Amino acid sequence: MIAILGMGLLGANFTRALIERGETVHVWNRTPERATALEAEGAVAFASAADAVRGAERVHIVVSDDAAVDSVLDLAQCAPGTLVIDHTTTSTRGALDRTARADIVYVHAPVFMGPQNAREATGLMLVSGDRDRVARVRPILETMTGTLLDMGARVDAAAGYKLMGNTFLLGYIGAMSDLMALGKALGIPTGEAVTLLEHFNPAASAPARSKGIAAGDFSKPSWELVMARKDARLVQEEVAVTDVRLTVLPGVAARMDEMIERGHSHEDWAVIAKDSLLP
C-alpha cells in the first residue's frame, strides 16, 4: 500500500496513475473533500494523515512549501524507518534538515511536471543524496516520470537545481511579458506579436549558450554589450511614451549600465552574467 499526502493537481494525478497500475493508494488532504473526491476512482481517503500512512510501504508528499511539508510530517507521525519521498519544491535547507531526521528515510524528488505529466508518467523528476537511498527509490521513481535525473550525492542538489530551473522559467515568462508589452506599446496586437516566436526561438539555443557563458570568455562578441544596451534603450523609449510597463528589461538595462561603467562595453553582452560565475 502507498500513501500520498496532498491532493493538489499533481498529487491527485500521481494517485490516479498508481491506481491505474494496480496499486492500493491511501490519500489524505488538509481539505478532506479533495481526498474523498478520488474515492470514486479507487483511492482510499482518510480524514487523518496518521491513519492514511499507517502500514504504508512508502509515503509520497506533494504540498506547497517547507512549512507544509513539516506540518504534514508532524500530522502523519510515520512509523520509524518509513520511506518518505517528497516531491514538493522546497528550500535547500529544508531538504537537508529533513534528510537528517532519524525517524524517517527521507528522499527529496522535486519535479518539473504539470498535472498531465503526473498522470501519464512523463516530464522530469530530480533526485539526489545518499547513494543507497537513491538506489532504493530509483525503480519507484522511474515508473512515475519520463526522465529521472540523478543530481549526485549532495543532499540538497535536487532542491537547488529545481529552484534554478524555476528561476529560468520565471525570467522566461517575464521576457515574454516584455515582448507582448512592447507589442502593445507599438500597437501590434498580442496574437500577432507572439507569432515572432514561431520563427525566432532563442530558447532553443539556451543549453549551448549557457555553456558558453559558464566558460567565462566574453572576448569574442556576437553582440557587443554597448550595442545591446542601445537596443534596450530603444525599447525603453518606445514604452516610455505609453502606459505600458516592462517586467524584465529595466533590470537587465541597469545591469548593462553597471558593466559598461566597469569597462566591458565591447565584450559580448552576456558579460552581464560575469559576476554570477564561480571561479
PDB file of N, CA and C in Angstrom, residues 53 56 76-84 101-105 136:
ATOM      1  N   VAL A  53      -1.187   6.911   6.513  1.00  0.00           N
ATOM      2  CA  VAL A  53       0.152   6.349   6.315  1.00  0.00           C
ATOM      3  C   VAL A  53       0.364   5.048   7.070  1.00  0.00           C
ATOM      4  N   ALA A  56       1.872   1.824   5.429  1.00  0.00           N
ATOM      5  CA  ALA A  56       2.304   2.113   4.054  1.00  0.00           C
ATOM      6  C   ALA A  56       3.738   1.654   3.814  1.00  0.00           C
ATOM      7  N   ALA A  76       1.378  13.229  10.256  1.00  0.00           N
ATOM      8  CA  ALA A  76       1.403  11.833   9.822  1.00  0.00           C
ATOM      9  C   ALA A  76       1.974  10.901  10.885  1.00  0.00           C
ATOM     10  N   GLN A  77       2.959  11.401  11.638  1.00  0.00           N
ATOM     11  CA  GLN A  77       3.576  10.567  12.678  1.00  0.00           C
ATOM     12  C   GLN A  77       3.963   9.197  12.119  1.00  0.00           C
ATOM     13  N   CYS A  78       4.749   9.215  11.052  1.00  0.00           N
ATOM     14  CA  CYS A  78       5.132   7.978  10.368  1.00  0.00           C
ATOM     15  C   CYS A  78       5.880   7.031  11.306  1.00  0.00           C
ATOM     16  N   ALA A  79       5.682   5.757  11.087  1.00  0.00           N
ATOM     17  CA  ALA A  79       6.399   4.755  11.877  1.00  0.00           C
ATOM     18  C   ALA A  79       7.897   4.877  11.631  1.00  0.00           C
ATOM     19  N   PRO A  80       8.728   4.564  12.607  1.00  0.00           N
ATOM     20  CA  PRO A  80      10.182   4.653  12.425  1.00  0.00           C
ATOM     21  C   PRO A  80      10.644   3.891  11.191  1.00  0.00           C
ATOM     22  N   GLY A  81      11.499   4.543  10.407  1.00  0.00           N
ATOM     23  CA  GLY A  81      12.055   3.916   9.220  1.00  0.00           C
ATOM     24  C   GLY A  81      11.198   4.011   7.980  1.00  0.00           C
ATOM     25  N   THR A  82      10.056   4.693   8.050  1.00  0.00           N
ATOM     26  CA  THR A  82       9.185   4.825   6.886  1.00  0.00           C
ATOM     27  C   THR A  82       9.896   5.585   5.771  1.00  0.00           C
ATOM     28  N   LEU A  83       9.786   5.069   4.556  1.00  0.00           N
ATOM     29  CA  LEU A  83      10.336   5.757   3.387  1.00  0.00           C
ATOM     30  C   LEU A  83       9.388   6.882   2.993  1.00  0.00           C
ATOM     31  N   VAL A  84       9.902   8.114   3.015  1.00  0.00           N
ATOM     32  CA  VAL A  84       9.118   9.296   2.660  1.00  0.00           C
ATOM     33  C   VAL A  84       9.763   9.960   1.455  1.00  0.00           C
ATOM     34  N   ARG A 101      16.793  13.719   9.531  1.00  0.00           N
ATOM     35  CA  ARG A 101      15.923  13.153  10.560  1.00  0.00           C
ATOM     36  C   ARG A 101      16.201  11.663  10.747  1.00  0.00           C
ATOM     37  N   ALA A 102      16.197  11.220  11.993  1.00  0.00           N
ATOM     38  CA  ALA A 102      16.484   9.824  12.292  1.00  0.00           C
ATOM     39  C   ALA A 102      15.242   8.944  12.270  1.00  0.00           C
ATOM     40  N   ASP A 103      14.057   9.571  12.312  1.00  0.00           N
ATOM     41  CA  ASP A 103      12.832   8.782  12.448  1.00  0.00           C
ATOM     42  C   ASP A 103      12.285   8.281  11.125  1.00  0.00           C
ATOM     43  N   ILE A 104      12.656   8.912  10.015  1.00  0.00           N
ATOM     44  CA  ILE A 104      12.161   8.509   8.702  1.00  0.00           C
ATOM     45  C   ILE A 104      13.337   8.411   7.726  1.00  0.00           C
ATOM     46  N   VAL A 105      13.103   7.744   6.599  1.00  0.00           N
ATOM     47  CA  VAL A 105      14.076   7.724   5.499  1.00  0.00           C
ATOM     48  C   VAL A 105      13.531   8.675   4.443  1.00  0.00           C
ATOM     49  N   ARG A 136      17.649   2.856  -3.823  1.00  0.00           N
ATOM     50  CA  ARG A 136      16.405   2.237  -3.328  1.00  0.00           C
ATOM     51  C   ARG A 136      15.180   2.829  -4.022  1.00  0.00           C
TER      52      ARG A 136
END
